[in-house]
Tab-separated table of C-alpha atoms in Angstrom:
chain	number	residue	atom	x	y	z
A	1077	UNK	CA	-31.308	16.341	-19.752
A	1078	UNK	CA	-28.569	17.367	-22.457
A	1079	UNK	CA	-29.721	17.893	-25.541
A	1080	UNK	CA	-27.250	19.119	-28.323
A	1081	UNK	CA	-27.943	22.539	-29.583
A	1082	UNK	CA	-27.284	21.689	-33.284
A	1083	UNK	CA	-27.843	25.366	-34.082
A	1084	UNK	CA	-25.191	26.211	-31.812
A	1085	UNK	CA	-22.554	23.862	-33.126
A	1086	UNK	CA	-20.046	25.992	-35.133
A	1087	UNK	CA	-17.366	23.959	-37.530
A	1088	UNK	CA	-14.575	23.708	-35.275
A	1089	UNK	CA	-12.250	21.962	-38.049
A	1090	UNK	CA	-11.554	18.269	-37.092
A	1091	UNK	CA	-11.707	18.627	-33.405
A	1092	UNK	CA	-15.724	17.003	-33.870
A	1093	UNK	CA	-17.274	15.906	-36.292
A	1094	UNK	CA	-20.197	15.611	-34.664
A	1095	UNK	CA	-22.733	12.021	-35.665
A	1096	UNK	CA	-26.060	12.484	-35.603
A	1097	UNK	CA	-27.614	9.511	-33.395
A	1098	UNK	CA	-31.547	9.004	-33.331
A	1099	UNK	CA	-32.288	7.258	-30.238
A	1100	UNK	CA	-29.606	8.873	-27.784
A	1101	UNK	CA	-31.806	12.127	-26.701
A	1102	UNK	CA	-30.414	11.900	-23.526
A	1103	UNK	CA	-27.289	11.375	-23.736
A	1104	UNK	CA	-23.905	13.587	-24.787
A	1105	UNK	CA	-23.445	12.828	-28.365
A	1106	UNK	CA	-19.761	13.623	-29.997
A	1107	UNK	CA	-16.859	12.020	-30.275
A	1108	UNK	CA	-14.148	13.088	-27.877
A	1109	UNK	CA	-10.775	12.568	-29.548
A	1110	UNK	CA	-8.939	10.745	-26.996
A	1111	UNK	CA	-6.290	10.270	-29.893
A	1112	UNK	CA	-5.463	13.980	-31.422
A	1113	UNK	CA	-7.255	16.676	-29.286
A	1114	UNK	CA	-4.699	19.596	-29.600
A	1115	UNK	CA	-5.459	22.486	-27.185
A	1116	UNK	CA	-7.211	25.523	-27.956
A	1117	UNK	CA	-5.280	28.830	-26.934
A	1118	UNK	CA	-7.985	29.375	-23.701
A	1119	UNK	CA	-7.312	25.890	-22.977
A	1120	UNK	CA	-3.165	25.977	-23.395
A	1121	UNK	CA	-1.932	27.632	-20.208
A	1122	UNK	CA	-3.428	24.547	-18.042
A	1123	UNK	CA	-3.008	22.106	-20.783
A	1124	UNK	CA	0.776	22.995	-20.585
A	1125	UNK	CA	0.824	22.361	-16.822
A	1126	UNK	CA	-0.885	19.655	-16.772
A	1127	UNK	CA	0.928	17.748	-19.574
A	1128	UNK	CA	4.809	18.458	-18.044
A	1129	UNK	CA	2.745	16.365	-15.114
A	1130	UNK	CA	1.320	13.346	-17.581
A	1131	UNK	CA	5.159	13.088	-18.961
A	1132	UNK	CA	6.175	11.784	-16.233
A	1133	UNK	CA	3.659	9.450	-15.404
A	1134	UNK	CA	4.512	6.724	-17.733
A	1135	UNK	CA	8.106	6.649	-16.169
A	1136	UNK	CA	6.296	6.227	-12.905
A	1137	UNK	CA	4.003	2.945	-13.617
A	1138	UNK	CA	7.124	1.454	-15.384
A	1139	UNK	CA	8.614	1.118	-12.212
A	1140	UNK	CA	6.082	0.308	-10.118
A	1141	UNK	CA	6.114	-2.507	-12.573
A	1142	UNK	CA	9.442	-3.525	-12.266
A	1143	UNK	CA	9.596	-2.957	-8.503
A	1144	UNK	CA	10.067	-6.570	-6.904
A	1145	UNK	CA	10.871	-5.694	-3.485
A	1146	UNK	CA	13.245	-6.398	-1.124
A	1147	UNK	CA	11.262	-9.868	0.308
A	1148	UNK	CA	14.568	-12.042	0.154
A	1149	UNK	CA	17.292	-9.574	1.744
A	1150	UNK	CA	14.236	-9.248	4.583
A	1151	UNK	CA	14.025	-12.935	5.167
A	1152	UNK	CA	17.480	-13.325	5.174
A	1153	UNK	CA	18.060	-10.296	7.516
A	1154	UNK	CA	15.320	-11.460	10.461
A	1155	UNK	CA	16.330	-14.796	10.331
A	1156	UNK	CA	19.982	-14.420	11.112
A	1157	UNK	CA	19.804	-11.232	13.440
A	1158	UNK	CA	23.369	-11.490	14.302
A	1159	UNK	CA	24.874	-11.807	11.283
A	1160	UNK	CA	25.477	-7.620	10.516
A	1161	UNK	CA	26.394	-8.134	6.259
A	1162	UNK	CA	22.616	-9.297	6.216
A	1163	UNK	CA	21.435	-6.679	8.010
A	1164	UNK	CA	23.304	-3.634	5.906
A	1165	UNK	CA	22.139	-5.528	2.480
A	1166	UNK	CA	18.780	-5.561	3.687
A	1167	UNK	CA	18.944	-2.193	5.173
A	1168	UNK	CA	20.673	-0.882	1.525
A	1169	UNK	CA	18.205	-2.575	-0.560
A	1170	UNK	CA	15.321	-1.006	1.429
A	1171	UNK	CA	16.369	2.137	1.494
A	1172	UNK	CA	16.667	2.389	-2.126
A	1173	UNK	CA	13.194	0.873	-2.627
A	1174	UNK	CA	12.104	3.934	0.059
A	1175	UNK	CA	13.616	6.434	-2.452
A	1176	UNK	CA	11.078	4.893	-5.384
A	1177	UNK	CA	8.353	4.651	-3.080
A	1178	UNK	CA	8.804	8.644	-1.620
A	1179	UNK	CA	8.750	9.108	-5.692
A	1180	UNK	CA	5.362	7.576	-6.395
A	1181	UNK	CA	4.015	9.221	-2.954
A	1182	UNK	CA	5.540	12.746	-4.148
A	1183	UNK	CA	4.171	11.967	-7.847
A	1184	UNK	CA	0.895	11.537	-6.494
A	1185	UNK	CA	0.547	15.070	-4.865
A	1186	UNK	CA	1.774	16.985	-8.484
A	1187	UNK	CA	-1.490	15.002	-10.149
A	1188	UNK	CA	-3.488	16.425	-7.329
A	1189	UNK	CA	-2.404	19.373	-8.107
A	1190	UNK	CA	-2.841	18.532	-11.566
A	1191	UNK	CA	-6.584	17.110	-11.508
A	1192	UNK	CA	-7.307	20.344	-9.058
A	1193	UNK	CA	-6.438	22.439	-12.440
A	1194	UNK	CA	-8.345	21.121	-14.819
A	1195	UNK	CA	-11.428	20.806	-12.766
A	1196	UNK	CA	-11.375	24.396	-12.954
A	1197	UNK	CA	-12.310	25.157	-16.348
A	1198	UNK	CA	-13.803	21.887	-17.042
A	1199	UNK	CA	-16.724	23.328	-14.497
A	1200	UNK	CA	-16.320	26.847	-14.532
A	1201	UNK	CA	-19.866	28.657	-15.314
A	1202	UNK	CA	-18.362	29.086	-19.284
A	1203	UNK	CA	-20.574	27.105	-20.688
A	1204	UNK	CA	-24.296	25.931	-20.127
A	1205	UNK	CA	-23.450	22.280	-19.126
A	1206	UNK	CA	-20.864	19.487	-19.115
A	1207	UNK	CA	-21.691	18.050	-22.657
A	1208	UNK	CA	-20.421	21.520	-23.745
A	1209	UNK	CA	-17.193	21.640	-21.466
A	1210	UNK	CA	-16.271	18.527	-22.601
A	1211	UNK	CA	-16.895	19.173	-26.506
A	1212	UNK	CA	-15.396	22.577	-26.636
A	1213	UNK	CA	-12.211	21.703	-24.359
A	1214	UNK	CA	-11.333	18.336	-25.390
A	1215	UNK	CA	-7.902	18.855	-24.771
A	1216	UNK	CA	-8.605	19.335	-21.373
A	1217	UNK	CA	-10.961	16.587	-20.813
A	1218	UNK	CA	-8.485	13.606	-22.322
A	1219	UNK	CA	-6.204	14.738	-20.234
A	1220	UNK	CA	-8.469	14.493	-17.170
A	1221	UNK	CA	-9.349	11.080	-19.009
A	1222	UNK	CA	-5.207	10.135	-19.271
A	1223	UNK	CA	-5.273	10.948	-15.182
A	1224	UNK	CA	-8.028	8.797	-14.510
A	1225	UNK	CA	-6.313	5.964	-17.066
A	1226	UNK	CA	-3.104	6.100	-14.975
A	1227	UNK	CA	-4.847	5.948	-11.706
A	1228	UNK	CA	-6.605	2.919	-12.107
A	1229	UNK	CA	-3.280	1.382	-13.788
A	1230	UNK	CA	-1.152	2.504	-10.904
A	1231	UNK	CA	-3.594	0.855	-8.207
A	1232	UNK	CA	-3.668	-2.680	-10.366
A	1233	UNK	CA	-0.023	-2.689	-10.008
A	1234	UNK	CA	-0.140	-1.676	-6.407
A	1235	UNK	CA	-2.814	-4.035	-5.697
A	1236	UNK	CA	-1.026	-6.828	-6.639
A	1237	UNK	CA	2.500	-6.122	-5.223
A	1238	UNK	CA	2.137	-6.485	-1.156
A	1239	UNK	CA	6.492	-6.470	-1.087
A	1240	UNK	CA	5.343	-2.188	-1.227
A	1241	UNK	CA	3.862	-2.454	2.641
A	1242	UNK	CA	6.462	-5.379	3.530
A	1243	UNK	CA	9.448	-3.314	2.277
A	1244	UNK	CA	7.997	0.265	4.465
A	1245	UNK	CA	7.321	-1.367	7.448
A	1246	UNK	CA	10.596	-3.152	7.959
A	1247	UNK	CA	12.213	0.303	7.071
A	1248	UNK	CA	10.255	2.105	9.310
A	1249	UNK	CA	11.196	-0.581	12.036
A	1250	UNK	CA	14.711	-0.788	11.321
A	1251	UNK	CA	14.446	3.394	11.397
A	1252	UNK	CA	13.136	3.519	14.586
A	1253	UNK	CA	15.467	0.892	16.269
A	1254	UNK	CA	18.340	2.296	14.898
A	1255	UNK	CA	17.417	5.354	16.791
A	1256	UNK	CA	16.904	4.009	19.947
A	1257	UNK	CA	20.884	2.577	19.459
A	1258	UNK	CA	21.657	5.849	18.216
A	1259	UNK	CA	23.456	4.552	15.437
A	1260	UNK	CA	23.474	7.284	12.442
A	1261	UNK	CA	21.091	5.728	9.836
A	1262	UNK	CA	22.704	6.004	6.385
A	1263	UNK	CA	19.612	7.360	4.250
A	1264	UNK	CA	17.543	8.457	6.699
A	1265	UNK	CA	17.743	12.179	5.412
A	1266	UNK	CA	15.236	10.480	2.729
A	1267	UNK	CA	12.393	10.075	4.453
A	1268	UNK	CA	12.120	11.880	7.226
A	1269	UNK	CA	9.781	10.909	10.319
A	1270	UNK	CA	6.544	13.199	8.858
A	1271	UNK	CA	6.939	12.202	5.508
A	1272	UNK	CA	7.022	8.451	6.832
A	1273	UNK	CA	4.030	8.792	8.644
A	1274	UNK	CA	2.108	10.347	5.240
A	1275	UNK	CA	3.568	7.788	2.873
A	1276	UNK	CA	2.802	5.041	5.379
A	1277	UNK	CA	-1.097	6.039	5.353
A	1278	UNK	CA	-0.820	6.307	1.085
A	1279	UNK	CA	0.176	3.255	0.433
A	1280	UNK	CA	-2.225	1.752	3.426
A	1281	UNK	CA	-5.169	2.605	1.799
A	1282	UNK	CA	-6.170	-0.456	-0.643
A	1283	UNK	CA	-6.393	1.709	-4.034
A	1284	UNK	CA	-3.729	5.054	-3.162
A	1285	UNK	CA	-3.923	7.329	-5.969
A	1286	UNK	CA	-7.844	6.642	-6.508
A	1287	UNK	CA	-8.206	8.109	-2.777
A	1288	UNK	CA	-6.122	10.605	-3.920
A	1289	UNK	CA	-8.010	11.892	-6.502
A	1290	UNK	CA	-11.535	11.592	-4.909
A	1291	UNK	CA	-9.762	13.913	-2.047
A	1292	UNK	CA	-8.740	16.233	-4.340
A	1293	UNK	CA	-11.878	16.620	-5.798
A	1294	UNK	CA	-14.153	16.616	-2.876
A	1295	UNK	CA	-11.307	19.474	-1.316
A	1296	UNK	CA	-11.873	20.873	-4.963
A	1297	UNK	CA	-16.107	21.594	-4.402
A	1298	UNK	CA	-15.578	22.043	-1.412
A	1299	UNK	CA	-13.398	25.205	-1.620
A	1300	UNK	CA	-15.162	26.926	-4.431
A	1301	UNK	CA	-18.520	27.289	-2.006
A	1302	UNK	CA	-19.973	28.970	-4.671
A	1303	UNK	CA	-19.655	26.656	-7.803
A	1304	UNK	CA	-22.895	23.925	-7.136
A	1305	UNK	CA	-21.508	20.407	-6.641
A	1306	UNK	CA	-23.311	19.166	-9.827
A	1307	UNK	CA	-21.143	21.150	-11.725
A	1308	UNK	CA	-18.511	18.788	-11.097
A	1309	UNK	CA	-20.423	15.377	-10.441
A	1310	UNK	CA	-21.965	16.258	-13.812
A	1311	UNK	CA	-18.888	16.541	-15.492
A	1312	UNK	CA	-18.025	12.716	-14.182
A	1313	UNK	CA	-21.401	11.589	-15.386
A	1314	UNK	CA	-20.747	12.979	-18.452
A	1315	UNK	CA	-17.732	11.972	-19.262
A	1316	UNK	CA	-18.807	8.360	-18.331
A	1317	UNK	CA	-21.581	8.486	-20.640
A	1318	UNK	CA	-19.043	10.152	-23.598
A	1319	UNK	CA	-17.363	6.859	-22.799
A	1320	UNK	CA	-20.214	4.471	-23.210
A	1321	UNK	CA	-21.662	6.174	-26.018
A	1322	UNK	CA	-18.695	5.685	-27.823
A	1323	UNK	CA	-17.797	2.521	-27.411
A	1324	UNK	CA	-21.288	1.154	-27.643
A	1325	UNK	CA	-21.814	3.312	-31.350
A	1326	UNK	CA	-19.912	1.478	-33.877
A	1327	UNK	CA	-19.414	4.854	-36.080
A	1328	UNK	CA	-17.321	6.055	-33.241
A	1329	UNK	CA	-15.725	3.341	-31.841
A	1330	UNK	CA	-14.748	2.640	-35.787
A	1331	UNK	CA	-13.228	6.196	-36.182
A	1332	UNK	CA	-10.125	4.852	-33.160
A	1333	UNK	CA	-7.101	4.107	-34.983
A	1334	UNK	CA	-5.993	1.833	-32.330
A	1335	UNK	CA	-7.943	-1.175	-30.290
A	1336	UNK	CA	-5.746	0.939	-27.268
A	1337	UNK	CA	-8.119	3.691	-27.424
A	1338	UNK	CA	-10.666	0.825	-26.874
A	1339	UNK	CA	-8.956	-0.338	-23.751
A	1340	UNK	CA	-8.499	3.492	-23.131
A	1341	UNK	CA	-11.730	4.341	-23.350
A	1342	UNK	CA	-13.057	1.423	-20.898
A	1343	UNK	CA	-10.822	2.223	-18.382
A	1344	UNK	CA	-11.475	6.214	-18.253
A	1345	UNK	CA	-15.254	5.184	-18.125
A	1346	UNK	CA	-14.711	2.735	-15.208
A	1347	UNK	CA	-12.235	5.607	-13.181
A	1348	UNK	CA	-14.873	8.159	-13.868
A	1349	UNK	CA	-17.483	5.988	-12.250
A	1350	UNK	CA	-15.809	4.979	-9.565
A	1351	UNK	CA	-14.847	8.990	-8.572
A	1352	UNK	CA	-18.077	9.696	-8.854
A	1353	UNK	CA	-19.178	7.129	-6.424
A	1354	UNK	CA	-16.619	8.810	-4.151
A	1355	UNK	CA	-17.405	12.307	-4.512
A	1356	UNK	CA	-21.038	12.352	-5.403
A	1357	UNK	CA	-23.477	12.711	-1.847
A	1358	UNK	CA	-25.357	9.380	-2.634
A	1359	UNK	CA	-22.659	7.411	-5.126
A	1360	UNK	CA	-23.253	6.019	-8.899
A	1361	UNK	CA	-25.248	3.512	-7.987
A	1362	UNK	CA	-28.458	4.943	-6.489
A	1363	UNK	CA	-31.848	5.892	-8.525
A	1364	UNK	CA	-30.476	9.843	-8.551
A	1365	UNK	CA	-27.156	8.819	-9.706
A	1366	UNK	CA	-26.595	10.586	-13.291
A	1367	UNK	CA	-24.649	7.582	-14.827
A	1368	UNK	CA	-26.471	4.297	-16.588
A	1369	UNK	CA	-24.676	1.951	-14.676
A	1370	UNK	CA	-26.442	-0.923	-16.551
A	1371	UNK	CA	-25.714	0.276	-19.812
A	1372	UNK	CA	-22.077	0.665	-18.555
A	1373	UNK	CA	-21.891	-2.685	-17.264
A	1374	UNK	CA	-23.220	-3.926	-20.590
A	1375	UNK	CA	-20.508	-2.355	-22.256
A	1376	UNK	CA	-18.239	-3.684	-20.424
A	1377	UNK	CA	-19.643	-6.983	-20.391
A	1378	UNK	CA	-20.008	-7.114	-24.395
A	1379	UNK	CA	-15.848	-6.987	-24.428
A	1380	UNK	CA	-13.721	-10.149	-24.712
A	1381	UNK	CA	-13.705	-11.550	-21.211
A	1382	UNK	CA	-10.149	-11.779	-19.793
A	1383	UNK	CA	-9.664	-7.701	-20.849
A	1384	UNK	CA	-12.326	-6.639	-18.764
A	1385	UNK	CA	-11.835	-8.881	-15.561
A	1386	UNK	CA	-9.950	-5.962	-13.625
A	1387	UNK	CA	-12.227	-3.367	-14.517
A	1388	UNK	CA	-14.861	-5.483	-13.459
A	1389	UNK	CA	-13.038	-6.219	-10.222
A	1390	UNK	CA	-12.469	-2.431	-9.752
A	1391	UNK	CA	-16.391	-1.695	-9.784
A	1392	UNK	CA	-17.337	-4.334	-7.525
A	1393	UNK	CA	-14.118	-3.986	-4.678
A	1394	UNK	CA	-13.359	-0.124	-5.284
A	1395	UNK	CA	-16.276	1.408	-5.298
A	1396	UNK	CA	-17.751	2.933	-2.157
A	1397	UNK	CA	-21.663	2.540	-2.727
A	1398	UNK	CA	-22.149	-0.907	-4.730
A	1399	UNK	CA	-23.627	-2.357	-1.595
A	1400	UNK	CA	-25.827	0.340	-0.240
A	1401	UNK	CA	-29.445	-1.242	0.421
A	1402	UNK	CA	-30.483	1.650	-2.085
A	1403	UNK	CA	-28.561	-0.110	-4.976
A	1404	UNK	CA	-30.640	-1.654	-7.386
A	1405	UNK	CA	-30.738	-5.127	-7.534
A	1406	UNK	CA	-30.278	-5.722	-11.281
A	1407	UNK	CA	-27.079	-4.050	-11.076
A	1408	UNK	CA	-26.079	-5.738	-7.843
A	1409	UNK	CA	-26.624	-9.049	-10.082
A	1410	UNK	CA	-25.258	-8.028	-13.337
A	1411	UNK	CA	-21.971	-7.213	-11.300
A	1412	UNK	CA	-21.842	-10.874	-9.926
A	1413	UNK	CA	-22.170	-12.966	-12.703
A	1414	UNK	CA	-18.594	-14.245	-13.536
């Protein structure tokens, strides 16, 4: 189990203050300052990577929000197939959606690439185990947590916007017909056949940039062969616990200066479950499984209802192992209950 080495625990200014808990043996206890952690100088070099990354996220699930598709100029185009102004609008308005949707497609291979580098030192044989990593690069590990955050947000939005796979196929059919007329196709230099074929299978898959990151960090163990897998399940399980801990302990959860970092904190513990239900060789629900699913689910539960409902949804429709015949039955039910 992890125990914290209290001898150990040098003052490291305000980065922790650590709270001494009596009945939480087993699990991490510190606060992880989702609000201020400034990086170390070890930690800087990927921090400053990763963050030009994070910047542009927000830009990125703003307009996935505002994206309303090009439905009507569709409609209008296949129901009066002769009439050509209908067909350029709907052909124009498509292929500027394209351009936003290549964007989100080519955003979500730089936070691959982004998640692949701080899995590095967040498991790297440093330090004796996860509850360390986590406390002594806490930098590092909100922004894995600000990752996760915008992964989950970005497949809500996705989720509920079905104009994305509407708008792609009818560009990919209009594509291909225009090039059996061989008539030049005015921004087909965007998206080239290839690329089509990639983004196509992205957005396919029901929650895109979770399946991204569960790829990346299955590729991740499985190219350092020599790094056990538990160092990086571990880290998950950790940082769901950090979560839980903290939001279930009201000396923490009354140290956020924000109800956001509430919200934040749910929906980091939620991504983190659900990756490690991806990546982990029997899932976050099984007997072995590192994580307290029940006491997660509590948490969760013991939040005002209507915030939680899509978090909820995201463990029971997301999540690769919930309905294994190994998953335990009280969790099965405590998952159900509206």
């Amino acid at each position: 189990g992890y125990y914290f080495r209290r001898g150990e625990h040098r003052n490291m200014g305000n980065l922790l203050k650590v709270l001494t808990c009596t009945d939480l043996e087993q699990e991490p206890n510190f606060f992880l300052d989702f609000e201020n952690a400034q990086p170390t100088d070890a930690e800087r070099e990927v921090w400053e990577q990763v963050d030009l990354v994070l910047k542009d996220a927000r830009g990125v699930l703003d307009e996935l929000q505002a994206y309303k598709g090009a439905g009507q100029e569709i409609r209008e185009a296949i129901q009066n197939p002769s009439d050509e102004a209908l067909q350029e609008a709907a052909w124009a308005a498509v292929v500027h959606l394209v351009g936003k949707l290549k964007k989100f497609y080519q955003f979500s291979q730089r936070l691959e690439a982004a998640l692949h580098s701080l899995l590095g030192p967040l498991t790297s044989e440093t330090y004796d185990d996860p509850t360390q990593h986590l406390e002594r690069e806490q930098a590092l590990a909100k922004q894995f947590a600000e990752i996760l955050h915008f992964t989950l947000r970005f497949d809500e939005l996705k989720m509920t916007n079905p104009a994305i796979q509407n708008d792609f196929s009818y560009y990919r059919r209009t594509l291909s017909r225009m090039r059996i007329n061989n008539t030049p196709a005015e921004g087909e230099n965007e998206v080239n056949n290839e690329m089509a074929n990639r983004i196509s299978l992205f957005y396919a898959d029901a929650t895109p940039m979770l399946k991204t990151l569960s790829d990346s960090t299955t590729k991740f163990v499985s190219e350092n062969k020599n790094l056990p897998i538990e160092n990086t399940t571990d880290c998950l399980s950790t940082m769901a616990s950090v979560c839980k801990v903290m939001l279930e302990t009201p000396e923490y959860r009354s140290r956020f200066t924000s109800e956001e970092t509430v919200s934040f904190c749910l929906r980091v513990m939620v991504g983190v479950i659900i990756l490690y239900d991806y990546v982990h060789p029997v899932g976050a629900f099984s007997k072995s499984s590192k994580i307290d699913m029940k006491g997660c689910i509590k948490v969760l539960r013991d939040q005002p209802p209507n915030s939680v409902e899509g978090l909820l949804n995201a463990l029971r429709y997301t999540t690769k192992h919930l309905n294994d015949e190994s998953t335990n039955k009280t969790i099965k039910s405590m998952l159900q209950q509206q």
